[in-house]
């Protein structure tokens, strides 16, 4: 399943995941204590309240918050604000290993492999260091 993390439609994502996992409408209705009409209404909604997303995550055993986290990582980038500058001045070491999810890596590698964007464009738009992208490319070539 390919998720558009730039324009998230959580209802569609939930519908696709529940179909993939073969979760019946009856089970969903019993879990939420609602009728079928309400379930289909949720499938059509672009956004849902966080408590509903949490319940869907429990029912489907899938992290429906992940697309939002991926969106933040890709489109908000790693902040270069005063907090980061304060860390640099104070000399505290800050380790940020594995901050990119599998989905982010796959998305970026698809952009590179299909030549939709250059490394410089990816670096500027998503604020991912070129060295990180080169490392992903090397690992991909090895596999």
Backbone as ProteinMPNN parsed JSONL, in Angstrom:
{"seq_chain_A": "XXXXXXXXXXXXXXXXXXXXXXXXXXXXXXXXXXXXXXXXXXXXXXXXXXXXXXXXXXXXXXXXXXXXXXXXXXXXXXXXXXXXXXXXXXXXXXXXXXXXXXXXXXXXXXXXXXXXXXXXXXXXXXXXXXXXXXXXXXXXXXX", "coords_chain_A": {"N_chain_A": [[0.839, -1.18, 0.0], [0.604, 2.154, -0.901], [1.149, 5.165, 0.663], [0.161, 8.493, 0.613], [2.014, 10.792, 1.989], [2.183, 13.492, 1.957], [-0.319, 14.61, 1.559], [-2.449, 13.614, 3.627], [-5.056, 11.315, 3.956], [-6.776, 10.06, 6.253], [-9.023, 8.42, 6.578], [-9.207, 6.927, 4.172], [-6.805, 5.509, 4.37], [-7.23, 3.965, 6.671], [-9.391, 2.428, 5.779], [-8.183, 0.947, 3.668], [-6.198, -0.511, 5.078], [-7.771, -2.015, 6.874], [-9.152, -3.583, 5.048], [-7.007, -4.984, 3.866], [-6.188, -6.466, 6.066], [-8.326, -7.975, 6.469], [-10.465, -7.322, 8.231], [-13.624, -7.5, 9.433], [-16.668, -5.672, 8.755], [-18.624, -6.077, 10.638], [-17.131, -6.796, 12.914], [-15.786, -4.379, 13.309], [-17.954, -2.668, 13.842], [-18.88, -3.812, 16.248], [-16.618, -3.396, 17.859], [-16.393, -0.569, 18.004], [-18.921, 0.006, 18.801], [-20.932, 1.027, 17.098], [-23.015, 1.707, 14.167], [-23.005, 0.364, 10.755], [-23.18, 2.481, 8.936], [-21.925, 4.626, 10.242], [-19.307, 3.671, 10.314], [-18.609, 3.628, 7.583], [-18.808, 6.326, 7.158], [-16.629, 7.256, 8.644], [-14.57, 6.136, 7.106], [-14.682, 7.814, 4.934], [-13.751, 10.235, 5.834], [-11.333, 12.842, 5.898], [-9.819, 13.545, 8.082], [-9.536, 12.489, 11.509], [-10.402, 12.42, 15.004], [-7.839, 12.186, 17.493], [-8.224, 10.228, 19.498], [-9.943, 8.425, 18.248], [-8.313, 7.556, 16.146], [-6.379, 6.259, 17.626], [-7.897, 4.134, 18.687], [-8.552, 2.805, 16.282], [-5.982, 2.033, 15.603], [-5.422, 0.164, 17.592], [-7.382, -1.781, 17.046], [-6.748, -2.625, 14.403], [-4.161, -3.31, 14.734], [-2.064, -1.672, 13.812], [-0.006, 1.132, 13.211], [-1.536, 3.971, 12.894], [-0.75, 6.548, 13.232], [1.669, 6.848, 12.102], [1.84, 7.846, 9.338], [1.52, 10.594, 9.836], [3.728, 11.227, 11.427], [5.743, 10.639, 9.61], [5.161, 12.584, 7.717], [5.783, 14.894, 9.192], [8.54, 14.496, 9.547], [9.476, 14.603, 6.902], [8.473, 17.018, 5.79], [8.57, 19.033, 7.692], [11.081, 18.876, 8.57], [14.373, 18.716, 10.112], [14.713, 20.744, 12.754], [16.277, 23.902, 12.694], [16.387, 25.691, 14.747], [16.48, 27.915, 17.641], [16.735, 26.153, 19.813], [18.34, 24.001, 18.889], [20.656, 25.433, 18.328], [21.31, 26.249, 20.873], [22.034, 23.814, 22.053], [24.381, 23.271, 20.63], [26.038, 25.351, 21.482], [26.264, 24.835, 24.209], [27.7, 22.538, 24.242], [26.763, 20.012, 24.661], [26.413, 16.6, 23.787], [24.499, 15.333, 21.179], [22.859, 12.633, 20.079], [21.481, 11.364, 17.162], [20.487, 8.873, 15.99], [19.13, 6.749, 13.507], [16.764, 8.288, 12.889], [15.154, 8.407, 10.732], [12.406, 6.849, 9.313], [11.568, 3.619, 7.898], [9.75, 4.01, 5.821], [10.263, 6.665, 5.078], [12.883, 6.46, 4.13], [12.451, 4.731, 1.94], [10.776, 6.339, 0.376], [12.458, 8.533, -0.243], [14.53, 7.175, -1.571], [13.133, 6.254, -3.767], [12.607, 8.657, -5.068], [15.228, 9.321, -5.769], [16.055, 7.09, -7.344], [14.227, 7.14, -9.48], [14.91, 9.472, -10.547], [13.465, 11.786, -10.053], [14.061, 13.845, -8.39], [17.051, 15.66, -7.643], [19.988, 15.005, -5.617], [20.697, 17.358, -4.344], [18.299, 18.807, -4.464], [16.672, 17.206, -2.864], [18.032, 17.445, -0.457], [17.702, 20.212, 0.044], [14.871, 20.496, 0.068], [13.857, 18.574, 1.936], [15.651, 18.616, 3.958], [17.533, 16.632, 4.513], [20.652, 15.342, 5.169], [23.24, 15.164, 2.673], [25.197, 13.223, 2.978], [23.87, 11.254, 4.416], [21.977, 10.418, 2.544], [23.711, 9.43, 0.569], [24.744, 7.262, 1.996], [22.476, 5.635, 2.221], [22.144, 5.037, -0.482], [24.49, 3.58, -1.018], [24.05, 1.331, 0.643], [21.797, 0.306, -0.593], [22.818, -0.438, -3.078], [24.471, -2.518, -2.304], [22.694, -4.438, -1.404]], "CA_chain_A": [[0.0, 0.0, 0.0], [1.365, 3.396, -0.999], [0.468, 6.227, 1.395], [0.579, 9.845, 0.261], [2.266, 11.443, 3.271], [2.084, 14.946, 1.812], [-1.736, 14.918, 1.714], [-2.929, 12.427, 4.335], [-6.502, 11.081, 4.08], [-6.713, 8.961, 7.212], [-10.134, 7.499, 6.346], [-8.815, 5.999, 3.104], [-5.736, 4.648, 4.885], [-7.864, 3.001, 7.577], [-10.183, 1.504, 4.956], [-7.273, 0.036, 2.964], [-5.551, -1.416, 6.04], [-8.757, -2.976, 7.383], [-9.412, -4.546, 3.964], [-5.823, -5.845, 3.762], [-6.133, -7.358, 7.223], [-9.594, -8.71, 6.456], [-11.258, -7.024, 9.424], [-15.0, -7.388, 8.949], [-17.464, -4.521, 9.189], [-19.303, -6.496, 11.872], [-16.157, -6.688, 14.008], [-15.553, -2.946, 13.524], [-19.155, -2.147, 14.502], [-18.871, -4.295, 17.635], [-15.508, -2.772, 18.573], [-16.694, 0.845, 18.244], [-20.313, 0.106, 19.252], [-21.616, 1.915, 16.159], [-23.57, 0.964, 13.031], [-22.194, 0.351, 9.528], [-23.197, 3.818, 8.336], [-20.892, 5.425, 10.913], [-18.004, 3.142, 9.888], [-18.35, 4.129, 6.234], [-18.613, 7.772, 7.297], [-15.227, 7.433, 9.061], [-13.726, 5.816, 5.949], [-14.715, 8.945, 4.012], [-13.233, 11.465, 6.433], [-9.915, 13.145, 5.684], [-9.161, 13.558, 9.392], [-10.297, 11.96, 12.634], [-9.83, 12.79, 16.293], [-6.729, 11.299, 17.864], [-8.686, 9.059, 20.256], [-10.466, 7.459, 17.275], [-7.164, 6.976, 15.443], [-5.771, 5.323, 18.574], [-8.744, 2.932, 18.718], [-8.34, 2.095, 15.015], [-4.649, 1.424, 15.68], [-5.537, -1.03, 18.431], [-8.189, -2.781, 16.354], [-6.055, -3.149, 13.217], [-2.766, -3.589, 15.102], [-1.281, -0.902, 12.849], [0.222, 2.488, 13.708], [-2.123, 4.951, 11.983], [-0.099, 7.84, 13.435], [2.925, 6.836, 11.34], [1.867, 8.796, 8.214], [1.683, 11.956, 10.339], [5.132, 11.345, 11.839], [6.514, 10.687, 8.37], [4.93, 13.915, 7.147], [6.582, 15.856, 9.963], [9.96, 14.281, 9.26], [9.8, 15.011, 5.536], [8.08, 18.354, 5.387], [8.946, 20.005, 8.701], [12.538, 18.773, 8.621], [15.049, 18.824, 11.395], [14.686, 22.166, 13.052], [17.53, 24.632, 12.897], [15.972, 26.818, 15.567], [17.299, 28.303, 18.788], [17.006, 24.998, 20.675], [19.497, 23.292, 18.358], [21.815, 26.302, 18.49], [21.652, 26.207, 22.29], [22.755, 22.564, 22.287], [25.719, 23.391, 20.072], [26.809, 26.261, 22.324], [26.529, 24.247, 25.518], [28.645, 21.439, 24.079], [26.13, 18.714, 24.913], [26.352, 15.716, 22.633], [23.143, 14.941, 20.828], [22.911, 11.548, 19.117], [20.214, 11.194, 16.467], [20.645, 7.711, 15.125], [17.894, 6.132, 13.025], [15.585, 9.143, 13.019], [14.348, 8.266, 9.526], [11.694, 5.571, 9.267], [11.703, 2.821, 6.674], [8.932, 4.65, 4.793], [10.963, 7.86, 4.606], [14.011, 6.003, 3.31], [11.916, 4.219, 0.674], [10.273, 7.484, -0.381], [13.612, 9.283, -0.754], [15.234, 6.343, -2.553], [12.315, 6.237, -4.984], [12.875, 9.932, -5.746], [16.58, 9.245, -6.341], [16.106, 6.053, -8.385], [13.44, 7.546, -10.652], [15.474, 10.76, -10.955], [12.464, 12.843, -9.915], [14.755, 14.949, -7.724], [18.486, 15.475, -7.456], [20.367, 14.956, -4.201], [20.643, 18.732, -3.833], [16.89, 19.165, -4.269], [16.203, 16.463, -1.689], [18.674, 18.078, 0.692], [17.074, 21.511, 0.291], [13.439, 20.395, 0.35], [13.552, 17.748, 3.101], [16.683, 18.861, 4.972], [18.234, 15.383, 4.82], [22.047, 15.526, 4.747], [23.665, 14.392, 1.499], [25.943, 12.037, 3.418], [22.875, 10.248, 4.788], [21.418, 9.894, 1.29], [24.759, 8.6, -0.04], [24.82, 6.021, 2.774], [21.333, 4.82, 1.806], [22.414, 4.569, -1.848], [25.5, 2.515, -0.907], [23.4, 0.144, 1.205], [20.891, -0.217, -1.613], [23.644, -1.091, -4.095], [24.998, -3.753, -1.721], [21.593, -5.409, -1.327]], "C_chain_A": [[0.88, 1.237, 0.0], [0.558, 4.501, -0.33], [1.043, 7.563, 0.955], [0.768, 10.622, 1.557], [2.227, 12.959, 3.166], [0.64, 15.393, 2.038], [-2.415, 13.683, 2.308], [-4.457, 12.415, 4.383], [-6.641, 9.835, 4.954], [-7.849, 7.959, 7.013], [-9.816, 6.468, 5.277], [-7.76, 5.014, 3.588], [-6.33, 3.562, 5.78], [-8.653, 1.967, 6.779], [-9.282, 0.481, 4.27], [-6.639, -0.981, 3.912], [-6.552, -2.447, 6.56], [-9.117, -4.008, 6.315], [-8.243, -5.516, 3.81], [-5.8, -6.882, 4.872], [-7.429, -8.143, 7.418], [-10.376, -8.561, 7.759], [-12.681, -6.74, 8.948], [-15.682, -6.133, 9.502], [-18.165, -4.849, 10.507], [-18.368, -6.364, 13.078], [-15.89, -5.22, 14.344], [-16.733, -2.337, 14.279], [-19.201, -2.564, 15.969], [-17.79, -3.601, 18.453], [-15.842, -1.329, 18.956], [-18.095, 1.069, 18.818], [-21.076, 1.152, 18.428], [-22.19, 1.073, 15.02], [-22.684, 1.133, 11.793], [-22.086, 1.733, 8.896], [-22.099, 4.699, 8.932], [-19.486, 4.972, 10.515], [-17.652, 3.702, 8.517], [-18.152, 5.645, 6.232], [-17.164, 8.064, 7.71], [-14.272, 7.15, 7.908], [-13.642, 6.996, 4.981], [-14.107, 10.222, 4.555], [-11.734, 11.609, 6.221], [-9.153, 13.143, 7.007], [-10.126, 13.014, 10.446], [-9.643, 12.44, 13.922], [-8.809, 11.744, 16.719], [-7.194, 10.079, 18.656], [-9.29, 8.003, 19.331], [-9.33, 6.779, 16.517], [-6.475, 5.952, 16.34], [-6.583, 4.022, 18.647], [-8.592, 2.116, 17.436], [-6.994, 1.379, 15.031], [-4.685, 0.142, 16.499], [-6.291, -2.14, 17.71], [-7.408, -3.438, 15.218], [-4.624, -3.582, 13.516], [-1.82, -2.967, 14.078], [-1.164, 0.517, 13.392], [-0.3, 3.508, 12.696], [-1.574, 6.36, 12.21], [1.171, 7.962, 12.59], [2.92, 7.782, 10.134], [2.073, 10.241, 8.664], [3.127, 12.206, 10.774], [6.025, 11.455, 10.611], [6.364, 12.046, 7.71], [5.783, 14.962, 7.871], [8.066, 15.73, 9.655], [10.339, 14.818, 7.885], [9.56, 16.487, 5.279], [8.316, 19.415, 6.447], [10.456, 19.996, 8.869], [13.073, 18.837, 10.031], [15.243, 20.296, 11.665], [16.084, 22.74, 13.26], [17.257, 25.845, 13.784], [16.913, 27.05, 16.747], [17.637, 27.124, 19.696], [18.23, 24.231, 20.199], [20.761, 24.124, 18.519], [22.27, 26.306, 19.945], [22.434, 24.94, 22.621], [24.187, 22.655, 21.785], [26.6, 24.267, 20.957], [27.189, 25.61, 23.652], [27.492, 23.067, 25.438], [28.064, 20.074, 24.379], [26.124, 17.891, 23.637], [24.908, 15.295, 22.41], [23.219, 13.876, 19.748], [21.532, 11.361, 18.504], [20.352, 10.05, 15.477], [19.268, 7.162, 14.762], [16.655, 6.999, 13.223], [14.664, 9.017, 11.82], [13.712, 6.877, 9.488], [11.94, 4.873, 7.934], [10.938, 3.479, 5.522], [9.615, 5.881, 4.219], [12.116, 7.459, 3.704], [13.527, 5.52, 1.949], [11.431, 5.353, -0.215], [11.426, 8.258, -1.023], [14.346, 8.473, -1.815], [14.444, 6.238, -3.857], [12.526, 7.527, -5.775], [14.23, 9.907, -6.443], [16.601, 8.281, -7.527], [15.343, 6.434, -9.648], [13.891, 8.898, -11.196], [14.428, 11.877, -10.961], [13.077, 14.076, -9.268], [16.233, 14.616, -7.629], [18.774, 15.415, -5.963], [20.298, 16.345, -3.583], [19.207, 19.163, -3.562], [16.318, 18.466, -3.041], [16.758, 17.098, -0.422], [17.989, 19.396, 1.042], [15.624, 21.368, 0.747], [13.136, 19.662, 1.651], [14.586, 17.863, 4.214], [17.348, 17.56, 5.442], [19.662, 15.542, 4.319], [22.417, 14.621, 3.573], [24.414, 13.13, 1.912], [24.996, 10.907, 3.813], [22.293, 9.601, 3.538], [22.437, 9.002, 0.595], [24.876, 7.254, 0.673], [23.674, 5.085, 2.38], [21.566, 4.24, 0.416], [23.421, 3.425, -1.821], [24.87, 1.23, -0.382], [22.466, -0.498, 0.191], [21.671, -0.969, -2.684], [24.201, -2.419, -3.601], [23.927, -4.834, -1.72], [21.191, -5.752, -2.699]], "O_chain_A": [[1.798, 1.353, 0.812], [-0.587, 4.75, -0.708], [2.26, 7.748, 0.926], [-0.209, 11.064, 2.162], [2.237, 13.645, 4.188], [0.402, 16.438, 2.643], [-2.894, 12.816, 1.577], [-5.077, 13.393, 4.801], [-6.625, 8.707, 4.46], [-7.662, 6.766, 7.254], [-10.109, 5.283, 5.439], [-7.811, 3.828, 3.259], [-5.979, 2.388, 5.664], [-8.591, 0.773, 7.069], [-9.575, -0.714, 4.284], [-6.553, -2.166, 3.592], [-6.219, -3.627, 6.675], [-9.361, -5.172, 6.632], [-8.445, -6.719, 3.644], [-5.437, -8.037, 4.647], [-7.598, -8.871, 8.396], [-10.881, -9.537, 8.314], [-12.901, -5.834, 8.144], [-15.321, -5.615, 10.558], [-18.284, -3.993, 11.384], [-18.772, -5.877, 14.133], [-15.78, -4.856, 15.515], [-16.545, -1.585, 15.235], [-19.526, -1.752, 16.835], [-18.016, -3.254, 19.612], [-15.607, -0.912, 20.09], [-18.424, 2.168, 19.264], [-21.757, 2.026, 18.965], [-21.897, -0.117, 14.909], [-21.747, 1.931, 11.784], [-21.033, 2.11, 8.383], [-21.423, 5.431, 8.209], [-18.578, 5.795, 10.394], [-16.543, 4.19, 8.304], [-17.416, 6.18, 5.403], [-16.543, 8.995, 7.197], [-13.271, 7.849, 7.748], [-12.639, 7.157, 4.286], [-13.958, 11.197, 3.819], [-10.972, 10.651, 6.343], [-7.977, 12.781, 7.049], [-11.346, 13.072, 10.296], [-8.472, 12.82, 13.929], [-8.905, 10.573, 16.353], [-6.621, 9.0, 18.505], [-9.164, 6.808, 19.599], [-9.374, 5.573, 16.272], [-6.038, 4.902, 15.87], [-6.009, 2.933, 18.666], [-8.511, 0.889, 17.484], [-6.874, 0.258, 14.537], [-4.051, -0.849, 16.14], [-5.889, -3.302, 17.756], [-7.406, -4.662, 15.086], [-3.951, -4.153, 12.657], [-0.917, -3.618, 13.553], [-2.115, 1.044, 13.969], [0.405, 3.869, 11.754], [-1.902, 7.274, 11.453], [1.683, 9.063, 12.392], [3.916, 8.471, 9.916], [2.719, 11.025, 7.968], [3.68, 13.276, 10.518], [6.95, 12.267, 10.576], [7.337, 12.6, 7.199], [6.42, 15.805, 7.239], [8.768, 16.733, 9.518], [11.401, 15.419, 7.721], [10.367, 17.139, 4.615], [8.268, 20.604, 6.131], [11.044, 21.001, 9.267], [12.332, 18.989, 11.002], [15.871, 21.006, 10.88], [16.94, 22.14, 13.91], [17.843, 26.908, 13.581], [17.99, 26.46, 16.834], [18.715, 27.097, 20.291], [19.073, 23.849, 21.011], [21.826, 23.582, 18.814], [23.468, 26.359, 20.225], [23.394, 24.989, 23.389], [25.107, 22.17, 22.442], [27.775, 23.961, 21.161], [28.294, 25.807, 24.158], [28.04, 22.643, 26.456], [28.784, 19.076, 24.355], [25.866, 18.406, 22.55], [24.195, 14.945, 23.35], [23.602, 14.173, 18.617], [20.538, 11.218, 19.216], [20.333, 10.259, 14.264], [18.362, 7.114, 15.594], [15.617, 6.511, 13.671], [13.518, 9.464, 11.87], [14.397, 5.862, 9.615], [12.449, 5.463, 6.981], [11.416, 3.504, 4.388], [9.557, 6.12, 3.013], [12.31, 8.044, 2.639], [14.117, 5.856, 0.922], [11.651, 5.332, -1.426], [11.373, 8.596, -2.206], [14.742, 9.017, -2.846], [15.033, 6.145, -4.933], [12.613, 7.501, -7.002], [14.372, 10.403, -7.56], [17.11, 8.621, -8.595], [15.759, 6.095, -10.755], [13.338, 9.406, -12.17], [14.497, 12.799, -11.775], [12.675, 15.205, -9.551], [16.621, 13.45, -7.545], [17.913, 15.734, -5.143], [19.889, 16.496, -2.432], [18.927, 19.809, -2.552], [15.568, 19.066, -2.27], [16.042, 17.268, 0.565], [17.725, 19.665, 2.214], [15.195, 22.031, 1.691], [12.251, 20.079, 2.398], [14.42, 17.28, 5.286], [17.681, 17.412, 6.618], [19.862, 15.85, 3.144], [21.976, 13.475, 3.487], [24.282, 12.088, 1.271], [25.289, 9.736, 3.572], [22.133, 8.382, 3.48], [22.084, 7.939, 0.086], [25.082, 6.225, 0.031], [23.879, 3.881, 2.225], [21.227, 3.085, 0.159], [23.243, 2.42, -2.509], [25.134, 0.152, -0.914], [22.363, -1.723, 0.13], [21.234, -2.023, -3.146], [24.385, -3.347, -4.389], [24.208, -6.0, -1.998], [20.279, -6.555, -2.892]]}, "name": "protein", "num_of_chains": 1, "seq": "XXXXXXXXXXXXXXXXXXXXXXXXXXXXXXXXXXXXXXXXXXXXXXXXXXXXXXXXXXXXXXXXXXXXXXXXXXXXXXXXXXXXXXXXXXXXXXXXXXXXXXXXXXXXXXXXXXXXXXXXXXXXXXXXXXXXXXXXXXXXXXX"}
